[in-house]
Each structure stands twice: as structure tokens, then as C-alpha cells.
Tab-separated table of C-alpha atoms and ligand atoms in Angstrom:
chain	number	residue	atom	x	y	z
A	100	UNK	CA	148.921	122.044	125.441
A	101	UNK	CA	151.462	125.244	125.753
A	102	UNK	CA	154.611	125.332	124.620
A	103	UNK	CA	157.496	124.405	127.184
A	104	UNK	CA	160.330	126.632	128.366
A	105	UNK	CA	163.503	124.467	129.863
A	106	UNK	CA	164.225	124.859	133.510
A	107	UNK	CA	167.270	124.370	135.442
A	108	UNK	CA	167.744	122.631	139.041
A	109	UNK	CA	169.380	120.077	140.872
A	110	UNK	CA	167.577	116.418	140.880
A	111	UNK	CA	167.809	113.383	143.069
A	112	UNK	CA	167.644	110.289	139.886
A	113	UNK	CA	166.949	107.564	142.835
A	114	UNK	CA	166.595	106.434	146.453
A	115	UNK	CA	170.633	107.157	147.122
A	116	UNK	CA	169.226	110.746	147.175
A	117	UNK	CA	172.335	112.094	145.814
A	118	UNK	CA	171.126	115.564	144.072
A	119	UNK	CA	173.042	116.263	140.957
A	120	UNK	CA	172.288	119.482	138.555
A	121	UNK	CA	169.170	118.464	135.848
A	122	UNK	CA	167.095	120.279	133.150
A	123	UNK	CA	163.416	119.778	132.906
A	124	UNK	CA	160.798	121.212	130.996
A	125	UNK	CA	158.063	123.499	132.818
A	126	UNK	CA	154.878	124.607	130.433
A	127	UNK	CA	154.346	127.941	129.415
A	128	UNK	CA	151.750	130.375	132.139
A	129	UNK	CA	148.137	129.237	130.855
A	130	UNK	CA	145.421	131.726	131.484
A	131	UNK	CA	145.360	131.792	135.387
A	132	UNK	CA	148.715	131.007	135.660
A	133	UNK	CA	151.719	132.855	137.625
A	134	UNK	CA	155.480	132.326	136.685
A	135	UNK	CA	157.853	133.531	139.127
A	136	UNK	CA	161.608	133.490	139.383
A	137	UNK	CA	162.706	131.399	142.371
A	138	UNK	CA	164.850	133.275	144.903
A	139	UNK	CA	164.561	130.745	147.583
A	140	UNK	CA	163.995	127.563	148.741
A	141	UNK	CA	163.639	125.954	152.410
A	142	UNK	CA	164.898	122.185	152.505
A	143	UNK	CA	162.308	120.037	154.549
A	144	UNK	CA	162.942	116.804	156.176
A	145	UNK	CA	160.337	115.768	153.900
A	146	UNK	CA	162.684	116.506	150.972
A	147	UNK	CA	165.028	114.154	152.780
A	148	UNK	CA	162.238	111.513	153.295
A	149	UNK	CA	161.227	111.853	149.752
A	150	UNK	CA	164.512	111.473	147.928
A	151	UNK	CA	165.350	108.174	149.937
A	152	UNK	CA	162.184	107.060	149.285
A	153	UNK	CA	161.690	106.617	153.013
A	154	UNK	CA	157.738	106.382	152.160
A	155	UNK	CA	157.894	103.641	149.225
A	156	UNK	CA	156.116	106.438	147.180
A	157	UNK	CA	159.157	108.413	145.503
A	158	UNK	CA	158.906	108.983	141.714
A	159	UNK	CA	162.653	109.704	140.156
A	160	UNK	CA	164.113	111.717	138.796
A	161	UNK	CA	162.883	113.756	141.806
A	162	UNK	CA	163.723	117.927	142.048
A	163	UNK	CA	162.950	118.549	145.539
A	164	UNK	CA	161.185	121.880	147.546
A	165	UNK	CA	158.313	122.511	148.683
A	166	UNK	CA	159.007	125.777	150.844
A	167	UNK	CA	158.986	128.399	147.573
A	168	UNK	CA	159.539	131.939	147.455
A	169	UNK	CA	159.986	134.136	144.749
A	170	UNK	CA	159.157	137.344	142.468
A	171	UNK	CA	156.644	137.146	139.773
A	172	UNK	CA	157.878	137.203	136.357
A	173	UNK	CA	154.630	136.472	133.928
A	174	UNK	CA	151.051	136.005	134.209
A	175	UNK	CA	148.480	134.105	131.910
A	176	UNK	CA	146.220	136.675	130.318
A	177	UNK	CA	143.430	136.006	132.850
A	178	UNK	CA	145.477	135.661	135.959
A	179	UNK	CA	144.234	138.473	138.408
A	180	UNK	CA	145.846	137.809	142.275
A	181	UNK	CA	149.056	139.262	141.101
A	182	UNK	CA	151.276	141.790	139.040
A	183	UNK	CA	154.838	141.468	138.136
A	184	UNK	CA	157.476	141.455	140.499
A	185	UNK	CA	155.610	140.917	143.668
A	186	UNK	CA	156.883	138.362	146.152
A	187	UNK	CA	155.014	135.332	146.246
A	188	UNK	CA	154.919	131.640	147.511
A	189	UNK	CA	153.915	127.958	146.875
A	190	UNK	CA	153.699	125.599	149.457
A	191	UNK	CA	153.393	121.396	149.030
A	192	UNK	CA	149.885	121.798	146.541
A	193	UNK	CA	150.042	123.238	142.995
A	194	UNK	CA	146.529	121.881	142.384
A	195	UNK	CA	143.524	119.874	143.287
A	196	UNK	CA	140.085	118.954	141.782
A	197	UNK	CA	138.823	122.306	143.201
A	198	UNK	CA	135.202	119.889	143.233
A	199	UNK	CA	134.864	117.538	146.152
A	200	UNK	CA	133.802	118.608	149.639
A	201	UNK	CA	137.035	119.079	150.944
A	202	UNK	CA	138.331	121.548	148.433
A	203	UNK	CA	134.433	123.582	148.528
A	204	UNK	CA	134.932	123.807	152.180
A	205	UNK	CA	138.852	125.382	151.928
A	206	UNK	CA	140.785	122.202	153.017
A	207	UNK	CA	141.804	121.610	149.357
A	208	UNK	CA	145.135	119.793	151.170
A	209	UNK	CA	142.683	116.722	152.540
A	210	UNK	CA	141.573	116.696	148.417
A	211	UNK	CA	142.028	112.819	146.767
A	212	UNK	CA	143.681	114.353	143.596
A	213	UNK	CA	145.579	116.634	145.282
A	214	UNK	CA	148.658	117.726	143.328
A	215	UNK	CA	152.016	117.902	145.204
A	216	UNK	CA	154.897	120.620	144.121
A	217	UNK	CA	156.327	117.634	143.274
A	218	UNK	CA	156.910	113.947	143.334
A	219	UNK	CA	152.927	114.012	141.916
A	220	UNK	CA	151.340	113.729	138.812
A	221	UNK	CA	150.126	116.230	136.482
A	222	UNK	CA	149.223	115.809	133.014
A	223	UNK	CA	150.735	113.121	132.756
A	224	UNK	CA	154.247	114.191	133.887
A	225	UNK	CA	156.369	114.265	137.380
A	226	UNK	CA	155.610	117.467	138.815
A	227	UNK	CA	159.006	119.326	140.004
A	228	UNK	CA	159.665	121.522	142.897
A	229	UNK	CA	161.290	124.589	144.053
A	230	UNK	CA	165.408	123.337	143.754
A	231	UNK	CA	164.630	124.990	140.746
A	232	UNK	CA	164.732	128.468	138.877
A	233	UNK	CA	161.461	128.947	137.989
A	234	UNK	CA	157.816	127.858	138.751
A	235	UNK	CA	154.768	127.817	137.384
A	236	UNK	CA	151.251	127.235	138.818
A	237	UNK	CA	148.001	128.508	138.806
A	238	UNK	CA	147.556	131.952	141.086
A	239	UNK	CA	145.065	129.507	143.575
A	240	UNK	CA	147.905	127.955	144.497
A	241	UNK	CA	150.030	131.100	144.987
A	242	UNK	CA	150.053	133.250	148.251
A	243	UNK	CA	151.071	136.597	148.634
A	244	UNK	CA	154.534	137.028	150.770
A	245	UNK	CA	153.890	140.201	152.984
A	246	UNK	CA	157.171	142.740	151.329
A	247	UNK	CA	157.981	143.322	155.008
A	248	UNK	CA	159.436	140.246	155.420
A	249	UNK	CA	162.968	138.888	153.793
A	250	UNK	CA	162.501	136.055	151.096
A	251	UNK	CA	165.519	134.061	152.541
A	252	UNK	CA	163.828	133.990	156.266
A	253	UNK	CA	160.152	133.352	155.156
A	254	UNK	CA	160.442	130.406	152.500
A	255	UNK	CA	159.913	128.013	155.592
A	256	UNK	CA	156.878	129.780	156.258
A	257	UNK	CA	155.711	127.832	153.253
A	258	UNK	CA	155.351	124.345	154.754
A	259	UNK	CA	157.175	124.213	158.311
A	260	UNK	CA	155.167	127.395	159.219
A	261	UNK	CA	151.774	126.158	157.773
A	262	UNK	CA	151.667	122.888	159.053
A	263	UNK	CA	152.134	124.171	162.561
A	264	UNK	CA	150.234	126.965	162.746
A	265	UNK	CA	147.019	125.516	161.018
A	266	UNK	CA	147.101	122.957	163.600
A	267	UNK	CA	147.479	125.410	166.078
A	268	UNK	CA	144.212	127.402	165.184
A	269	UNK	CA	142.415	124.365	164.425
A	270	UNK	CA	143.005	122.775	167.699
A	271	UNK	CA	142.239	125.986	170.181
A	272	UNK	CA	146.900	126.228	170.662
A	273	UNK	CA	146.384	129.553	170.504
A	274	UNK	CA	144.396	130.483	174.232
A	275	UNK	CA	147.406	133.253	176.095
A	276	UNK	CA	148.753	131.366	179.173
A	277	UNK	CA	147.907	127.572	178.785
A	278	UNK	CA	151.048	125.303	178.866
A	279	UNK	CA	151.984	124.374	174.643
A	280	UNK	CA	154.741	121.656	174.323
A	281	UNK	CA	156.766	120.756	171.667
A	282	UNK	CA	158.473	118.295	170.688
A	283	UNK	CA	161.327	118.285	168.493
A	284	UNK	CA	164.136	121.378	167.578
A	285	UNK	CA	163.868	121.428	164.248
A	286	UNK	CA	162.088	123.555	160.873
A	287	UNK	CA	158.436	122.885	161.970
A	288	UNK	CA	159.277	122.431	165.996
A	289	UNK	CA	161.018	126.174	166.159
A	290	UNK	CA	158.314	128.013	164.396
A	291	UNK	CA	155.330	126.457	166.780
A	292	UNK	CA	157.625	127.712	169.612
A	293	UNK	CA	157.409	131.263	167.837
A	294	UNK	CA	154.245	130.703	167.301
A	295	UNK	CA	153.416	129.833	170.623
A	296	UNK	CA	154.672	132.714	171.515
A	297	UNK	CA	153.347	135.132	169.923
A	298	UNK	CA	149.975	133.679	170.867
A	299	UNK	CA	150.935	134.234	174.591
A	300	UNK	CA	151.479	130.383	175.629
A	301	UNK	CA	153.749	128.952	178.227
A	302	UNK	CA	156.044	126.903	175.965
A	303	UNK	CA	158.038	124.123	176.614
A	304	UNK	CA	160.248	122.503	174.567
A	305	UNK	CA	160.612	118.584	174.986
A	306	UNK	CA	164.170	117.625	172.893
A	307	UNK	CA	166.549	114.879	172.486
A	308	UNK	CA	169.276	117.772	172.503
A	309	UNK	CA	170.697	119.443	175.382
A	310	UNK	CA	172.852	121.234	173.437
A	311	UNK	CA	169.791	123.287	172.078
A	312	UNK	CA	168.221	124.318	175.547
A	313	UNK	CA	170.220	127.759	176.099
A	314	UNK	CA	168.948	129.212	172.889
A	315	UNK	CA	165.360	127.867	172.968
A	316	UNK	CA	165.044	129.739	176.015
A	317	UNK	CA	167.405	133.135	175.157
A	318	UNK	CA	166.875	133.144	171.688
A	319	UNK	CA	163.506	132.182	170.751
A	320	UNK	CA	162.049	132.358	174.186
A	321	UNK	CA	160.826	129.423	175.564
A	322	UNK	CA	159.403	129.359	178.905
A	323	UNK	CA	160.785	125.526	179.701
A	324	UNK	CA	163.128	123.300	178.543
A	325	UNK	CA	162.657	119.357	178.999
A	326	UNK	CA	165.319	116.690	177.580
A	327	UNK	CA	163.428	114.236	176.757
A	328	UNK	CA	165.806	110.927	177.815
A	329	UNK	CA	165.731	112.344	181.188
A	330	UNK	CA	162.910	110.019	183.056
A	331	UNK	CA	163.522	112.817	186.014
A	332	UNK	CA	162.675	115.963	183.724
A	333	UNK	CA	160.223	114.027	182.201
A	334	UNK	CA	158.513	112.843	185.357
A	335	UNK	CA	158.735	116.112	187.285
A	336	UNK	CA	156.373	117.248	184.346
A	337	UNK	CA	153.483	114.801	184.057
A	338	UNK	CA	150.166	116.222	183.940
A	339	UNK	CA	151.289	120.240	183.571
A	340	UNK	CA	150.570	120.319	179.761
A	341	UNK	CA	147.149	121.002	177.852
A	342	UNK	CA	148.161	120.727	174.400
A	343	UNK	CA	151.504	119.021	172.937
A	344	UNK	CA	152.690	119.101	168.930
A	345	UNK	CA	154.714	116.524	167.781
A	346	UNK	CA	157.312	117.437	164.972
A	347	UNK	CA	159.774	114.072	164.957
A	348	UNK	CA	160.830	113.228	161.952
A	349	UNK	CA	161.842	109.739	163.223
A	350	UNK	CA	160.296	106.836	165.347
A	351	UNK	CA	159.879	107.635	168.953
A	352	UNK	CA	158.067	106.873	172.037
A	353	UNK	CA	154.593	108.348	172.499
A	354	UNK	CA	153.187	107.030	175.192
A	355	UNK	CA	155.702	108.957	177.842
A	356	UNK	CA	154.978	112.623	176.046
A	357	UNK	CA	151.117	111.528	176.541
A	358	UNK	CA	151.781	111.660	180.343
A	359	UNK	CA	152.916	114.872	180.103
A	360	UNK	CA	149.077	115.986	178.957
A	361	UNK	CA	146.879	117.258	181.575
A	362	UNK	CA	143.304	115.418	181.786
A	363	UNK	CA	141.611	116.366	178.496
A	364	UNK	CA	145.149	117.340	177.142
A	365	UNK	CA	145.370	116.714	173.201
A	366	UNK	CA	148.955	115.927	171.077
A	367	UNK	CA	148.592	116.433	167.775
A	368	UNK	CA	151.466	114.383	164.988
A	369	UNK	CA	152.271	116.795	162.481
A	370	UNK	CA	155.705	114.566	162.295
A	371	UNK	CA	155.960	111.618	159.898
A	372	UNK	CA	158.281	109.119	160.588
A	373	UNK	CA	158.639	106.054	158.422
A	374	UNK	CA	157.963	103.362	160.910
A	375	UNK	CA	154.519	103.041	162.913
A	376	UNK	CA	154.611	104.373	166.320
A	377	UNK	CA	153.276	102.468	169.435
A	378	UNK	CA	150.309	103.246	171.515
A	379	UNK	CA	149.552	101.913	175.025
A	380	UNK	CA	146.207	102.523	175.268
A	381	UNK	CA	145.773	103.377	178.878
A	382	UNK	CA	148.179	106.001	178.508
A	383	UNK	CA	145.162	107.904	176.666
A	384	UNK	CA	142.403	106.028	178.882
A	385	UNK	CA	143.749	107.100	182.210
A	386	UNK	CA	143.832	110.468	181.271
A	387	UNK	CA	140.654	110.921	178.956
A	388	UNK	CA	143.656	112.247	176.397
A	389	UNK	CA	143.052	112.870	172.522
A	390	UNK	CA	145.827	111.688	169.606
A	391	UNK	CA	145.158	113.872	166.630
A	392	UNK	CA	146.989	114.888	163.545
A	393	UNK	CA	146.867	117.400	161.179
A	394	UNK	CA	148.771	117.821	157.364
A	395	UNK	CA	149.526	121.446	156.111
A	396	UNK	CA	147.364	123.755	155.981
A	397	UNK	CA	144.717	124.915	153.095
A	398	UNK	CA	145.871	128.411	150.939
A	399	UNK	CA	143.288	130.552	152.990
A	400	UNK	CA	145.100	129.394	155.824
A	401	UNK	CA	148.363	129.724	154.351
A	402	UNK	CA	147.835	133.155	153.556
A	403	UNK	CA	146.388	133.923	156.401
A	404	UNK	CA	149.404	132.494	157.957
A	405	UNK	CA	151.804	134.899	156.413
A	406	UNK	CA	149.837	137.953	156.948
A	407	UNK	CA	149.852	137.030	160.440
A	408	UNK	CA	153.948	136.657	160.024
A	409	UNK	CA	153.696	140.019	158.423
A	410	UNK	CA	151.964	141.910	160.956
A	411	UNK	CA	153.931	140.402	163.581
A	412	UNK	CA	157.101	140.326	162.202
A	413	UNK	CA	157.772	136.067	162.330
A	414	UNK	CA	159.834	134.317	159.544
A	415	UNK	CA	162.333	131.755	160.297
A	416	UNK	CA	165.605	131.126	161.961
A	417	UNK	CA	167.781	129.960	158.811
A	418	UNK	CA	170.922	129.017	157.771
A	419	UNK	CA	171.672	130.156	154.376
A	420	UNK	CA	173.504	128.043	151.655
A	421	UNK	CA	174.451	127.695	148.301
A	422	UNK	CA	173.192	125.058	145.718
A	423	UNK	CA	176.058	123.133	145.829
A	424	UNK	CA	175.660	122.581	149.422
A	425	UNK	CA	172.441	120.845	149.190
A	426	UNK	CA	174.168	117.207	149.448
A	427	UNK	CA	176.092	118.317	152.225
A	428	UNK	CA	172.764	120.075	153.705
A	429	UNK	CA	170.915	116.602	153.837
A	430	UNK	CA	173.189	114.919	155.516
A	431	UNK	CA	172.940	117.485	158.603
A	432	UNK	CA	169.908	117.159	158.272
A	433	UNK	CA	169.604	113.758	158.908
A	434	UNK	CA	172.080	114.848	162.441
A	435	UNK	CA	169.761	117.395	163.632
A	436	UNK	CA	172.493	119.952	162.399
A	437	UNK	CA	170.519	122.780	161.419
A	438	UNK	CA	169.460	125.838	163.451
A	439	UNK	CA	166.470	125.806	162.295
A	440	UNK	CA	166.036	125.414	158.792
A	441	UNK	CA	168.526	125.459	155.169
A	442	UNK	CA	167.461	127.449	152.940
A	443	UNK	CA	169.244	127.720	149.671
A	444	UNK	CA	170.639	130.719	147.919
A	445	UNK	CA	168.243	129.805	144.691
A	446	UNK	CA	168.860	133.100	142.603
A	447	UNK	CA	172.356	133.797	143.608
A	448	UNK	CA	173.925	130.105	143.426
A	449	UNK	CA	171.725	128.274	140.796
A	450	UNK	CA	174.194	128.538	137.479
A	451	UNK	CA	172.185	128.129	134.286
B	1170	NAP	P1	163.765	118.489	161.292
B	1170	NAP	O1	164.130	119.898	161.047
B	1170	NAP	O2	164.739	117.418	161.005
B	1170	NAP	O3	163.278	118.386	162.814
B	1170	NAP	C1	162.891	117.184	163.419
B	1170	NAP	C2	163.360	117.183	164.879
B	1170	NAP	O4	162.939	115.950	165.468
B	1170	NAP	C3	164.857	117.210	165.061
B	1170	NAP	O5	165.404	118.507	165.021
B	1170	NAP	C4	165.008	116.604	166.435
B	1170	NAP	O6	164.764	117.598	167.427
B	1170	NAP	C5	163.850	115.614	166.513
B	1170	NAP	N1	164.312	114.233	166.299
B	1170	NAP	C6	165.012	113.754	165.233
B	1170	NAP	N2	165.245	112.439	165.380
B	1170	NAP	C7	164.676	112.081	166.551
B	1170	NAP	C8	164.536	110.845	167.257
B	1170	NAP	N3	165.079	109.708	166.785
B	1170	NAP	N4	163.858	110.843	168.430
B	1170	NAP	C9	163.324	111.985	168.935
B	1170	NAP	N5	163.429	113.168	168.302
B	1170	NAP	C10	164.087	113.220	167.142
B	1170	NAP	O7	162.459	118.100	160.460
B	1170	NAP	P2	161.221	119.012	160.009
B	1170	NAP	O8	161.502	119.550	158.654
B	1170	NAP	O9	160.854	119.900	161.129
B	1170	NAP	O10	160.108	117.872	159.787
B	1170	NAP	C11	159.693	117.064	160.871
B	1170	NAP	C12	158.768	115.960	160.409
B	1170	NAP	O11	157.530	116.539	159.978
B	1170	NAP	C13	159.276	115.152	159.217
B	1170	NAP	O12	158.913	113.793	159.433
B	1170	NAP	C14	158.497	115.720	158.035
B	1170	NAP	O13	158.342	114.820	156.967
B	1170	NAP	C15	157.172	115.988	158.705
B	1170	NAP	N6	156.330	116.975	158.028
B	1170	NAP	C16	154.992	116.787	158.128
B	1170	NAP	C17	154.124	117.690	157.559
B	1170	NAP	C18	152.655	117.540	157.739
B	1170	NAP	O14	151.901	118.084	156.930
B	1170	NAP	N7	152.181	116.870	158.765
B	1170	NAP	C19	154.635	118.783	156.840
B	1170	NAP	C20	156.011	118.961	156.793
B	1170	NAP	C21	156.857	118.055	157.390
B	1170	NAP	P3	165.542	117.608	168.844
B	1170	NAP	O15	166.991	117.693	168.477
B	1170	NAP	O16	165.025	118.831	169.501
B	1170	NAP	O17	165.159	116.344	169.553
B	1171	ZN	ZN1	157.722	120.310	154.158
């Protein structure tokens, strides 16, 4: 076992979710390891799932973040992917069993012993996240942030960008011109609309907030704008979509965004709410309509993600804060108060 360096962050110690400031220990790089120096982190509604134990599977004390960014610091003598000082990322996985079928064939995130950022289980201790100063994990796990693109404005690319876009590829939401809804404003729901995009689809965006539909359109482009407690809106566009991603965080009624699908349309969950959602069958029967989800995305993926970003010049729409605003953060969260995503000010506001 290496030796242990103390780490500093800011901890949620149980399901009130309150995060409070907290030291940890965090081993020493082993041989393929990379150590970098947090700059920033993006705060998830998972994050806000996970420290109310929404899911029943929160392990306390909890440090948060999953959406890492950062500049390498130290590498294990037989780490290779990376040199000092370059900006890197981790996503949700710091490991897996790198054996069974699904980590062989790159979809390491589908692995039974996959290992979270945190709120897992690895050698024998809770495995803590990016609220953090420093992190350390082996180079697999660590993807290369393109230098084009700011740190602040790219940590979401981490896990709202991945788990949208690998979806996207995986699922064909990617042919120029076919109608791409989405549903849901938020982290993951405003990067599939710039990814959308920049794939040349006709996006719409299907919200419970009117108060968002001037800048989906002006700002980040969307084609169409559809409130979603509006039976009118809602009716006027049955049928006119071929592919619909679902981002809500909370439960919700599926079976009147199904009718939006053309024939052969597909919606894909990428959102997780805590409840089970309903499903009239005929909804899909009538319409020969598919129900899919996906989780993440694997590291190829990932990277291949951010290169993408890179080339094309896509990161975020954040609001920056401080550490000390992360309690405050959460519970705007939990409004829908957040265009698009916090991200906190991890090297400037962490005090040792
Ligand atoms: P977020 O920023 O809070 O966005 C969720 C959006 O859902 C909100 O902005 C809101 O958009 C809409 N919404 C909220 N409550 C709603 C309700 N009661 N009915 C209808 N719409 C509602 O959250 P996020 O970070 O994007 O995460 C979204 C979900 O994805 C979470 O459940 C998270 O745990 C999950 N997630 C899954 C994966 C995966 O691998 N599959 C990865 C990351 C996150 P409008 O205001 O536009 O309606
Ligand atoms: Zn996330």
C-alpha cells in the first residue's frame, strides 16, 4: 500500500446533504497513476441525488463531483498518457475490472465492479470526488482536455457532455436535418441541444419553463421551442420527431413526449429520477416506438467527446461560483436555477 497525502474538500456527512469543509486521505500516484491539481468542478444533479440519498445507495461522509478538470501535478514512474501540467479530466469511473466483456469491448461504464469517482468502493475505502483539491487515479481513467478550451467551461463536458453525446452516436442523433428533441433545460439537456447542433439537427426543446424559451432559441440556437404543460404545443407536435432524449431529473409523464415520436421514432432516458415512471403501452404499440436508455459514456468515447469539443469549439454554458456557495448552489439546483450548469471555482476558492 502507498503512503497517503491529506486532501482537503467540502463533504456532505448524511442524507440532509448539507456540505461542510472535510479532510480525507488520498494514496500516493502508484505506477500508472496521474495526480492532478483540481481547478474545477461541475455540480451534477446527480451530486444532489447522491447527497440526499435520493437512490437508497449513498455512503457518508460523501465529497461530491464527478465533472473533474485539472492540471497534472505527478505521475507514477510507469504512467505514460501524460506529462506535467497538462489539462486533464475524470469523469464518474476511476476504475473497473478492465476483464469482463464489457470493459474488452470499451464500455468499461456497463462493467459490474465498476468504480465510481465516488460514493464507491475501493480498497476498501469510500472513494471521494472532485469537491476536492486533488485527485488521483490511474491515467485509463484520465482524458486529455483539448488546451483550446477553458477549464471552467469544459468540466461539464465530463459527465453532462458524455452522457449525451455517447447516446447520441450510439443511437444514429447525429444524421444533419432530422427533427432531435429534448427534454429538459438543464446541464445534460443544454449540451445535447449544442450538440444537436453542431451535428446539423432540427432541435426542439420540450421544457417545463417558459422563461427559458428566448435564449434556447437566441442563445444556443434551437430551432423550436415546446412548453411542455401546454396540451396545445404539445398536440400541434405529435408525430414530427424521430429521435427524443430525456434529461429530467424528476418524475414525469412519458407517455405524452412518446406521441411526439414519428413511427419508428426512439426516446432514449439518460435522466434518473427517483420514482418509477409510467408506461402506457399503446403509446409505443401504436406507433412501433422504441424506449431506450443509455449511462455515460466509455473513456474512448469520452475522449473522443472532447476532441470533438475541441475541434469545434463546444464547452458549457456555466455559472461560476465559489466553494462556499456550494450549499446555496444545490438548492437552485433543486429550482431549475442554473443556466446551465455550477461549476465551482476549485483552485481559487478551496482554502487549505
Ligand atoms: P438539471 O440541470 O437539474 O436539469 C434537469 C432539467 O429537468 C431541469 O432543468 C428541468 O428543465 C427539468 N425538470 C426538472 N424537474 C422537472 C419536473 N418535475 N418535470 C419535468 N421536467 C423537470 O439536471 P442534470 O444535471 O442535467 O441531470 C439530469 C438527470 O440526469 C438527473 O436525474 C441526473 O441524475 C441524471 N444523470 C444521468 C446520467 C446517466 O448516465 N444516464 C448521467 C448524469 C446525470 P426545464 O426547466 O427545461 O423543464
Ligand atoms: Zn453527472
Amino acid at each position: 500500500m502507498s503512503k497517503e497525502v491529506e486532501c482537503g474538500g467540502w463533504a456532505a456527512k448524511d442524507a440532509s446533504g448539507v456540505l461542510a469543509p472535510f479532510k480525507f486521505p488520498r494514496r500516493a500516484p502508484r505506477p500508472t497513476d496521474v495526480k492532478f491539481k483540481i481547478t474545477h468542478c461541475g455540480i451534477c444533479h446527480t451530486d444532489l441525488h447522491l447527497i440526499h440519498n435520493e437512490w437508497g445507495s449513498s455512503k457518508y461522509p460523501m465529497v461530491p463531483g464527478h465533472e473533474v478538470v485539472g492540471l497534472v501535478t505527478e505521475l507514477g514512474p510507469g504512467a505514460k498518457k501524460f506529462k506535467v501540467g497538462d489539462h486533464v479530466g475524470v469523469g464518474c469511473m476511476v476504475f473497473s475490472c478492465l476483464k469482463c466483456d464489457h470493459c474488452k469491448h470499451g464500455d468499461e461504464q456497463y462493467c459490474d465492479k465498476l468504480v465510481w469517482t465516488y460514493n464507491s468502493e475501493e480498497d476498501g475505502k469510500i472513494t471521494m470526488g472532485g469537491y476536492s483539491g486533488f485527485l488521483v487515479a490511474d491515467e485509463k481513467f484520465v482524458v486529455r482536455v483539448p488546451d483550446n478550451l477553458p477549464l471552467d467551461a469544459a468540466a461539464p463536458l465530463l459527465c453532462a457532455g458524455i452522457t449525451v453525446y455517447s447516446p447520441m452516436k450510439h443511437f444514429g442523433m447525429t444524421q444533419a436535418g432530422k427533427n432531435f428533441g429534448v427534454v429538459g433545460l438543464g446541464g445534460l439537456g443544454h449540451m445535447a441541444v449544442k450538440f444537436g447542433k453542431a451535428f446539423g439537427m432540427k432541435v426542439t426543446v420540450i421544457s417545463t419553463s417558459p422563461s427559458k424559451e428566448k435564449e434556447a432559441r437566441e442563445v444556443l440556437g434551437a430551432h423550436n421551442f415546446i412548453v411542455s404543460k401546454d396540451s396545445a404545443q404539445m398536440k400541434k407536435a405529435a408525430k414530427t420527431m424521430d429521435y427524443i432524449l430525456d434529461t429530467v431529473s424528476a418524475p414525469h409523464p412519458l407517455d405524452a413526449l412518446l406521441e411526439l415520436l414519428k413511427i419508428d421514432g426512439k426516446l432514449v432516458m439518460v435522466g434518473l429520477p427517483d420514482k418509477p415512471l409510467e408506461l402506457p403501452a399503446g403509446v409505443i404499440i401504436f406507433g412501433r416506438r422504441s424506449l431506450a436508455g443509455s449511462f455515460i459514456g466509455s473513456i474512448r468515447e469520452t475522449q473522443d467527446m472532447l476532441d470533438f469539443c475541441g475541434k469545434n469549439n463546444v464547452t458549457s454554458m456555466i455559472e461560476l461560483v465559489p466553494m462556499d456557495y456550494v450549499n446555496k448552489a444545490m438548492e437552485r439546483l433543486r429550482k431549475s436555477d442554473v443556466k446551465y450548469r455550477f461549476v465551482l471555482d476549485v483552485e481559487k476558492t478551496l482554502k487549505p
